[in-house]
Tab-separated table of C-alpha atoms and ligand atoms in Angstrom:
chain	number	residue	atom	x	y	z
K	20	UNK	CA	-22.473	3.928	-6.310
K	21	UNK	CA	-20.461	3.827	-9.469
K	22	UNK	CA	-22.283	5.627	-12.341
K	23	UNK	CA	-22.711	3.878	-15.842
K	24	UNK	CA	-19.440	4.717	-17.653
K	25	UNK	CA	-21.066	6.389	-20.728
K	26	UNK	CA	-23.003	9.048	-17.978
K	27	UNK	CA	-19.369	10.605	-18.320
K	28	UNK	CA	-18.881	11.333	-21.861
K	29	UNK	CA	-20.709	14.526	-22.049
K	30	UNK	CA	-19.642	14.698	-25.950
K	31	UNK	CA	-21.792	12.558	-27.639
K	32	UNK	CA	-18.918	12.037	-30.794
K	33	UNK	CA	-16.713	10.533	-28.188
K	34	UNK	CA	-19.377	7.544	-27.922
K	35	UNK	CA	-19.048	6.714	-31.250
K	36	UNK	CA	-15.371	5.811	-33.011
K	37	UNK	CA	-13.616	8.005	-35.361
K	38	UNK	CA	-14.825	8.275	-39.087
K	39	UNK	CA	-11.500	6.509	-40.241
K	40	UNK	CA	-10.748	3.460	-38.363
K	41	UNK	CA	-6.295	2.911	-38.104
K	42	UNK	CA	-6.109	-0.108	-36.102
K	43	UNK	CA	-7.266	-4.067	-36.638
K	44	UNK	CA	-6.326	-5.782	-33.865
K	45	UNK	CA	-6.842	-9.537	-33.978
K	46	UNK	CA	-6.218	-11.588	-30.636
K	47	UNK	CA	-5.287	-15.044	-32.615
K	48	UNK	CA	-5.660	-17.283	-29.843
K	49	UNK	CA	-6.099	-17.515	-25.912
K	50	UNK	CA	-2.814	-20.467	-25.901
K	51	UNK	CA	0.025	-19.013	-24.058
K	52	UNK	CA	3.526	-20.321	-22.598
K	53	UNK	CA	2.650	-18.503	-19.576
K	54	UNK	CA	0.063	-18.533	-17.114
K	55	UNK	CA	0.179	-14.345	-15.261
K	56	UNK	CA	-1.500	-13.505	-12.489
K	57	UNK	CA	-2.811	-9.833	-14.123
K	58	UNK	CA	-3.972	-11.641	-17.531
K	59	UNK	CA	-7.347	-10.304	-18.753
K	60	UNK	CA	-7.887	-13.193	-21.502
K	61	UNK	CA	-6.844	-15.924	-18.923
K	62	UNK	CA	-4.614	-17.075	-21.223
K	63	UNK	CA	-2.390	-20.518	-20.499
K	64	UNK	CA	-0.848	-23.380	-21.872
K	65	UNK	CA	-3.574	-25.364	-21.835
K	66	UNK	CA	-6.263	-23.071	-24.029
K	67	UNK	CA	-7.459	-24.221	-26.797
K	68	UNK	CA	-9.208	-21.355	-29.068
K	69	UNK	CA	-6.670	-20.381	-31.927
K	70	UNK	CA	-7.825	-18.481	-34.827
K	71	UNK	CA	-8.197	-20.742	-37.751
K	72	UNK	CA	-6.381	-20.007	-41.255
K	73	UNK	CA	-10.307	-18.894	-42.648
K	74	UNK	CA	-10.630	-16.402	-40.266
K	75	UNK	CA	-7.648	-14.765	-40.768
K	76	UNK	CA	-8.788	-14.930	-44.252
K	77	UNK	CA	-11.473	-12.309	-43.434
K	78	UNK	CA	-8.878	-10.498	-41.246
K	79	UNK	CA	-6.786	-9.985	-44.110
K	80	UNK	CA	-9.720	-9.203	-46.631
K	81	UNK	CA	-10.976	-6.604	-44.171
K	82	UNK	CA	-7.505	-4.946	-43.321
K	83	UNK	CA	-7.447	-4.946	-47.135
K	84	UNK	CA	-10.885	-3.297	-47.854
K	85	UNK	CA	-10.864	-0.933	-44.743
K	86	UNK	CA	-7.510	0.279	-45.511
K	87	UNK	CA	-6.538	0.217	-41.819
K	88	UNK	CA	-2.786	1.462	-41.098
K	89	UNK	CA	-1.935	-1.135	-38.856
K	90	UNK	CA	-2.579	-4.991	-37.956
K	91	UNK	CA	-1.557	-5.446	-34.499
K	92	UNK	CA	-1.346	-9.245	-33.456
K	93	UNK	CA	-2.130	-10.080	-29.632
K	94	UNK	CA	-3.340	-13.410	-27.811
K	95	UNK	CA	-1.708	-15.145	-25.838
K	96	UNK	CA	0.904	-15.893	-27.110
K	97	UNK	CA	0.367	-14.913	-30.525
K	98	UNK	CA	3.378	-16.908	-31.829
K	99	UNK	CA	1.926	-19.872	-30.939
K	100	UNK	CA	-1.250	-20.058	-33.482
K	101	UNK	CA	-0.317	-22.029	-36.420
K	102	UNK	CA	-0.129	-19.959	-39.692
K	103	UNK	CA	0.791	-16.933	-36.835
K	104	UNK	CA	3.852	-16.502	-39.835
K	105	UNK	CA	1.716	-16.177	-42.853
K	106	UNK	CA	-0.582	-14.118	-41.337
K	107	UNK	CA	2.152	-11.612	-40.588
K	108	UNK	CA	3.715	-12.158	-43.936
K	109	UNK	CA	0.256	-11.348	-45.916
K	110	UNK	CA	-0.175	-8.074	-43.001
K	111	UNK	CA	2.974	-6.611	-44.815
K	112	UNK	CA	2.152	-7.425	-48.150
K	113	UNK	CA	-1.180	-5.874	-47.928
K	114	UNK	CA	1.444	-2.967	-46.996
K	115	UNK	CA	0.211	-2.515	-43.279
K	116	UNK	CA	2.722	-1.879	-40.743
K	117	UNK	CA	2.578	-5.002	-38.543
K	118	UNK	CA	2.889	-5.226	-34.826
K	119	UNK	CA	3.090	-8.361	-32.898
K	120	UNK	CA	2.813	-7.939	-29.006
K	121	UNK	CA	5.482	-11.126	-27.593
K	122	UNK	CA	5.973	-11.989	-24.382
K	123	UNK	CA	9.325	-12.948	-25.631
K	124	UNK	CA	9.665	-15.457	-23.746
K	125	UNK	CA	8.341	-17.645	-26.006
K	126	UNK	CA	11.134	-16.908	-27.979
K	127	UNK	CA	13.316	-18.844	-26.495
K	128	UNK	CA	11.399	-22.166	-26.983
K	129	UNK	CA	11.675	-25.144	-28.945
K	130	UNK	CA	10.063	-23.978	-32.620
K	131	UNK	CA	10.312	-20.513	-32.012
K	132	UNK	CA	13.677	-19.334	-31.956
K	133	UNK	CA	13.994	-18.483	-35.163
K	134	UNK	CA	11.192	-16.038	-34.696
K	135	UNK	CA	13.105	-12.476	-33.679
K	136	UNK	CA	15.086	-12.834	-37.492
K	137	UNK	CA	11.452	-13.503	-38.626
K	138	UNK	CA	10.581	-10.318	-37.070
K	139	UNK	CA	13.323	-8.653	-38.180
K	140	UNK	CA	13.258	-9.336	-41.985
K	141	UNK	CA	9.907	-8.323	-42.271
K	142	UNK	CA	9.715	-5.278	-40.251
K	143	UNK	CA	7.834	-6.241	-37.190
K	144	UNK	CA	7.360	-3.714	-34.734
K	145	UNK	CA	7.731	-5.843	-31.782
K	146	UNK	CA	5.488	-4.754	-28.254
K	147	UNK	CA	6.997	-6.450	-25.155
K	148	UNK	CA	5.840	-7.315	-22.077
K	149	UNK	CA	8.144	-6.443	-19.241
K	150	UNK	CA	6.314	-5.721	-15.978
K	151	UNK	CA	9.748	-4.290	-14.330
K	152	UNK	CA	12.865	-3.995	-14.641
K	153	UNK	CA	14.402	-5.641	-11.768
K	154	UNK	CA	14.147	-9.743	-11.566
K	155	UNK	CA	12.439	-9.839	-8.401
K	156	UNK	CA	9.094	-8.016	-9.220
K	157	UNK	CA	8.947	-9.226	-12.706
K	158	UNK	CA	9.063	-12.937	-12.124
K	159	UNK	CA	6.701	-12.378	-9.302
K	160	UNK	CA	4.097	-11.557	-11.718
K	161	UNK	CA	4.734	-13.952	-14.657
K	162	UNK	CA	6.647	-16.795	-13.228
K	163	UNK	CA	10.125	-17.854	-12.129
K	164	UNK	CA	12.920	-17.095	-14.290
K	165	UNK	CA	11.309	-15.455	-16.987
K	166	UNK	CA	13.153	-12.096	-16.366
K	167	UNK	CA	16.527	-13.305	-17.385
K	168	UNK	CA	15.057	-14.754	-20.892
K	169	UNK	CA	12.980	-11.374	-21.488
K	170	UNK	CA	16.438	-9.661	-21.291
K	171	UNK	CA	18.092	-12.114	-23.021
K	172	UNK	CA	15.483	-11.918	-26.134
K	173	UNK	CA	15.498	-8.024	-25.973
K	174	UNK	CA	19.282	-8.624	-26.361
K	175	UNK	CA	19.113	-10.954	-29.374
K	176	UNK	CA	16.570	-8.162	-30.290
K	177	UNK	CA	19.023	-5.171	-30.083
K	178	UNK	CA	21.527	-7.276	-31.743
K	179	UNK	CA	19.460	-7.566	-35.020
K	180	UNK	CA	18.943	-3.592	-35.297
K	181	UNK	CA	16.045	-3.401	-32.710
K	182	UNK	CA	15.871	-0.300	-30.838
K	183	UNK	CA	18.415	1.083	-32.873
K	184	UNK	CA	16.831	0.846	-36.487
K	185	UNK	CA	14.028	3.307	-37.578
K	186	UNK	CA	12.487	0.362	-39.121
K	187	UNK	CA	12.399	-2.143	-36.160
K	188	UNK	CA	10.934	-0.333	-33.316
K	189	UNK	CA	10.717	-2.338	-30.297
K	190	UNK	CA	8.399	-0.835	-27.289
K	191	UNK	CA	7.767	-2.193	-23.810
K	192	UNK	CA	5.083	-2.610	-21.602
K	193	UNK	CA	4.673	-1.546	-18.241
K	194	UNK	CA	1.607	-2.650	-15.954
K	195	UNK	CA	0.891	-2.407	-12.355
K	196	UNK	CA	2.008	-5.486	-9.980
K	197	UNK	CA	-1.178	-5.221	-7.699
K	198	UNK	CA	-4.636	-2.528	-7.468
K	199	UNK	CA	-2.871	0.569	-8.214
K	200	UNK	CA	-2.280	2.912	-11.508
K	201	UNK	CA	0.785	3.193	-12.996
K	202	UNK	CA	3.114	5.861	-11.884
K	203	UNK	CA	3.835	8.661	-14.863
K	204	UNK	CA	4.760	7.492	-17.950
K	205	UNK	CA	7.537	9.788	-19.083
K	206	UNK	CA	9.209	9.328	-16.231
K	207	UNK	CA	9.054	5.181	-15.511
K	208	UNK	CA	10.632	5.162	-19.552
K	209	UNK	CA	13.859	7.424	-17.938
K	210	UNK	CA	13.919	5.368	-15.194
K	211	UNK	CA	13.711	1.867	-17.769
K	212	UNK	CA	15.710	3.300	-20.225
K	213	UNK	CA	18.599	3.918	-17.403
K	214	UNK	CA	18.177	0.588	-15.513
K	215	UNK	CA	18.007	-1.506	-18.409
K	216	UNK	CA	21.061	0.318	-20.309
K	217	UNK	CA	23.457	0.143	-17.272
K	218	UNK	CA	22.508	-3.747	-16.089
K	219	UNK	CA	21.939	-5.209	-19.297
K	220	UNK	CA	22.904	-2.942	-22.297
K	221	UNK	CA	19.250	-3.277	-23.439
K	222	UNK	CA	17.996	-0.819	-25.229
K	223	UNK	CA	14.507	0.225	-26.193
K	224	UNK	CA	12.245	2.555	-27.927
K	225	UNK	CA	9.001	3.397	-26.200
K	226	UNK	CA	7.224	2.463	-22.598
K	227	UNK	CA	3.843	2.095	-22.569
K	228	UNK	CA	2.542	2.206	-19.159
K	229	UNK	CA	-1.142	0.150	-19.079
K	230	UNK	CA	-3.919	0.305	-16.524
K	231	UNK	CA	-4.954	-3.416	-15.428
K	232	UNK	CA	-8.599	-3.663	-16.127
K	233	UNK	CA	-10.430	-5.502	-13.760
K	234	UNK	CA	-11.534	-8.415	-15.999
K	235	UNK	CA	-10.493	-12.057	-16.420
K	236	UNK	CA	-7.725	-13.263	-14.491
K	237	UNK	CA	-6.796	-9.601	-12.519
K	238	UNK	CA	-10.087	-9.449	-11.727
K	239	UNK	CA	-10.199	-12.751	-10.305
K	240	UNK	CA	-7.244	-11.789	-8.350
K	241	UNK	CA	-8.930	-8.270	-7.032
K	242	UNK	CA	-11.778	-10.906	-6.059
K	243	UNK	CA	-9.951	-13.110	-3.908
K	244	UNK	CA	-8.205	-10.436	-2.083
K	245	UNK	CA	-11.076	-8.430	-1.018
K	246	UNK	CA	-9.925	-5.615	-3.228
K	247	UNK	CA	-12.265	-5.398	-6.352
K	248	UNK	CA	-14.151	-2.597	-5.019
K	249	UNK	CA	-11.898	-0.667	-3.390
K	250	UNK	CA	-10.194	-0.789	-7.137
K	251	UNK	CA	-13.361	-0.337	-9.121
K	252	UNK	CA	-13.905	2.886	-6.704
K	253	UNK	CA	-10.455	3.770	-7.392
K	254	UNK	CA	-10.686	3.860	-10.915
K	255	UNK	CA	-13.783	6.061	-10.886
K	256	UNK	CA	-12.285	8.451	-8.535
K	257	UNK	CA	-9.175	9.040	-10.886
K	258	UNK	CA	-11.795	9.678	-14.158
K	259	UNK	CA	-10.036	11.993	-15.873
K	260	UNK	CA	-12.487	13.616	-18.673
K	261	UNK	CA	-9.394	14.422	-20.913
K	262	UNK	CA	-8.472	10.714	-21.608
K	263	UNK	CA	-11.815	10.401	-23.401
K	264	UNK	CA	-10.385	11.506	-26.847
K	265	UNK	CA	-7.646	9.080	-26.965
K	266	UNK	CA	-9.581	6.094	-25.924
K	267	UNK	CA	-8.205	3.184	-28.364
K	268	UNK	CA	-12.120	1.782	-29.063
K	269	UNK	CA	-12.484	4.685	-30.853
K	270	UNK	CA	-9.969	4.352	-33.397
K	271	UNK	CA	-9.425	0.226	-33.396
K	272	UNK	CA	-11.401	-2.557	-34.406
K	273	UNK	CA	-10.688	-5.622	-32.746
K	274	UNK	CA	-11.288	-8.916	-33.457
K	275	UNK	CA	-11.085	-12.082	-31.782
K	276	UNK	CA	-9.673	-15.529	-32.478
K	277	UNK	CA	-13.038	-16.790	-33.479
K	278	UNK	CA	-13.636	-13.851	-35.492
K	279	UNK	CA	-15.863	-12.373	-33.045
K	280	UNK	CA	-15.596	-8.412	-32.857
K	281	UNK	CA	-15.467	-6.309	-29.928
K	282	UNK	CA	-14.229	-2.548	-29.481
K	283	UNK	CA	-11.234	-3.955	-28.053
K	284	UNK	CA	-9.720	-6.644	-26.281
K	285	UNK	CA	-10.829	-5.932	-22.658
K	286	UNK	CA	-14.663	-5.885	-24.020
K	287	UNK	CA	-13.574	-9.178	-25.571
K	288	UNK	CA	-12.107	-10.415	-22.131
K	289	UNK	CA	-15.990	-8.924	-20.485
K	290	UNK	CA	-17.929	-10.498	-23.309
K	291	UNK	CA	-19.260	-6.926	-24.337
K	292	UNK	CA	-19.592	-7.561	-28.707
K	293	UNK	CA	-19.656	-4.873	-31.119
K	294	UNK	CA	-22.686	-2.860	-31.710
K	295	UNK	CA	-22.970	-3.960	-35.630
K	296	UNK	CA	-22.129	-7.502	-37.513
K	297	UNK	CA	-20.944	-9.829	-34.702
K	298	UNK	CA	-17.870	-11.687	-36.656
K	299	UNK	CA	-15.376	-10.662	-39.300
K	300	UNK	CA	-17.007	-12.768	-41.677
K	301	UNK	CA	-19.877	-10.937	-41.669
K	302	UNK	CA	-18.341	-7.821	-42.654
K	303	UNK	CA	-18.532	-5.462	-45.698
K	304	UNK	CA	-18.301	-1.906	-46.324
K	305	UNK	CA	-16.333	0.296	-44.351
K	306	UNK	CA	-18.692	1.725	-41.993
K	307	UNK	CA	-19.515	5.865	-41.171
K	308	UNK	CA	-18.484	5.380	-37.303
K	309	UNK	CA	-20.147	3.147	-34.662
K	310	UNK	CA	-22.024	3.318	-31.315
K	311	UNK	CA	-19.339	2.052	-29.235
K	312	UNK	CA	-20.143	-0.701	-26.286
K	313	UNK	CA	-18.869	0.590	-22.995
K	314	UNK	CA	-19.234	-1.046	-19.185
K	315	UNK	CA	-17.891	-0.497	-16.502
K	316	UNK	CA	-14.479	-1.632	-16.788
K	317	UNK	CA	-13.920	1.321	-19.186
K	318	UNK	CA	-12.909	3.544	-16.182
K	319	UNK	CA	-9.235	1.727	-16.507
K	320	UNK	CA	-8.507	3.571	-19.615
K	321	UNK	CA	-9.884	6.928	-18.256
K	322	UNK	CA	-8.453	6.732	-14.752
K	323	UNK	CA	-5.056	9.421	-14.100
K	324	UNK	CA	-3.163	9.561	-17.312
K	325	UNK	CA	-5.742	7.216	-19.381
K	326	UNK	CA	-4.505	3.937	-20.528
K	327	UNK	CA	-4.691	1.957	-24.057
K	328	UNK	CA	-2.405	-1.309	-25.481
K	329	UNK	CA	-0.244	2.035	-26.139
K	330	UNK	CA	0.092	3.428	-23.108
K	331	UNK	CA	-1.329	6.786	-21.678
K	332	UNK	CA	-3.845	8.849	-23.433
K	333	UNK	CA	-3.943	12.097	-21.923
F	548	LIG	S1	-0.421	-11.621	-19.837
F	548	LIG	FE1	0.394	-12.130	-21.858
F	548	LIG	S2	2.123	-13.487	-21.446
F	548	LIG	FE2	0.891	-13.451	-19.585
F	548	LIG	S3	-0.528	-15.197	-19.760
F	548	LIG	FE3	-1.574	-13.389	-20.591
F	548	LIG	S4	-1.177	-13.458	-22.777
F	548	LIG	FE4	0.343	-14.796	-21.772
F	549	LIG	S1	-12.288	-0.778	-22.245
F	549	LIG	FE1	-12.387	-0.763	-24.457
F	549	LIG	S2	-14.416	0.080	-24.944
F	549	LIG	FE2	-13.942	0.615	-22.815
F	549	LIG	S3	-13.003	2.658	-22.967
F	549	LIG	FE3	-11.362	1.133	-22.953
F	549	LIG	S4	-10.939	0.811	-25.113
F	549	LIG	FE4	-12.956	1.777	-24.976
């Protein structure tokens, strides 16, 4: 028997988020160019919900009026929403540092290869998805062939100052192939950093190692191979009470292509809202701190080193 998830947090501050929000995350749209077998949003080519210019209207008025630090742009493919360049444009203006998380493979498509000297004009911090660094393993979990264009893109990337360039920091993102946690951080980035230096001359700032939660399309996949327990059990054992301070709910907002808000995107993916006004459009003043909405799936960001969209917590 799996206790409730908020049993756990002895401290009752670390139910609520931080006085001073730094994070809007917006998830502008499920569409994606790819179809992977560990997606929480069940994202695909064939989805439909895209966040519509008036919502990211309200995005933009709140990242305005709440001061956050940082807009950080997720989907799907995030690329693929239209006005996806204006919104990023009006991010910077507003003088928050902008982060768009790519699958980069997208990059290489028809209409969107102009993108990484979009990014690089304008200062994008760029978050990439790379699930290994060897071909096999990688296209295992997001399709044939789309190793060799992620290195190719993180090339292009490196060519335009990324990596390299205080101002264009370009991060990767680890996550686990099947129903395990990820190995230590510190030491998968050596072992990426070396591996993708010597084979490809890539180069690369940070590795963020991420829990899969077991939600959407993973947990789908722990479904049909008899293994969502034995994962949900696993993720409870490894509760590790340190990761509590760092979870990312406390210190993000995030909302979701329909302006729906949630304390981040896996509560999006299990249909867990926000304890306060239920879309973007309905907010106003910067609030003192909320109740946050927890469930079950929470024990994926508190499990060994704690997990977040960046990377290990404790
Ligand atoms: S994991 Fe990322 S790249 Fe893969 S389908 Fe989901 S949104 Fe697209
Ligand atoms: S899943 Fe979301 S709400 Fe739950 S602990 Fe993680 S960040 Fe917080």
């Amino acid at each position: 028997m799996i206790p409730p998830f908020e049993a756990r947090i002895a401290n009752p501050t670390l139910r609520r988020t931080a006085e001073r929000l730094e994070v809007l995350q917006v998830n502008v749209g499920r569409r994606c160019n790819l179809a992977c077998g560990h997606c929480h949003m069940e994202s695909g080519p064939n989805r439909t919900e895209l966040m519509t210019r008036k919502t990211m209207e309200h995005v933009l008025r709140v990242l305005r009026s709440w001061k956050f630090k940082t807009l950080d742009i997720t989907g799907g493919a995030p690329e693929m929403t239209p006005n996806f360049q204006w919104l990023v444009e009006e991010g910077i203006k507003s003088g928050a540092h902008v982060m768009v998380r790519s699958n980069l493979v997208i990059l290489n498509e028809p209409g969107y290869e102009h993108l990484p000297e979009f990014f690089a004009e304008h200062g994008v911090e760029v978050v990439a998805s790379l699930p290994y660094y060897t071909e096999r393993d990688c296209d295992r979990q997001r399709g044939s062939g789309t190793f060799r264009t992620v290195i190719a893109m993180l090339q292009k990337l490196n060519a335009l100052g990324y990596g390299r360039d205080e101002r264009l920091p370009l991060d990767l993102v680890y996550n686990p192939g099947g129903a395990f946690l990820p190995p230590n951080q510190a030491e998968l980035e050596r072992e990426y950093k070396t591996r993708l230096s010597a084979d490809f001359d890539v180069i690369f700032n940070r590795l963020f190692a991420i829990t899969n939660t077991p939600v959407g399309r993973f947990g789908d996949f722990l479904r049909r191979t008899g293994n969502f327990d034995r994962y949900r059990q696993r993720l409870h054992d490894a509760f590790n009470p340190a990761a509590l301070e760092g979870m990312m709910c406390r210190f993000q907002l995030s909302a979701a292509w329909d302006g729906g808000l949630y304390d981040c995107d896996f509560n999006q993916a299990a249909k867990l809202p926000v304890k306060g006004p239920a879309n973007i459009r309905d907010l106003g003043d910067v609030p003192e701190g909320r109740e946050i909405a927890f469930g079950e799936h929470c024990y994926a960001c508190t499990a060994g080193a704690g997990s977040s969209c960046g990377g290990a917590t404790a």
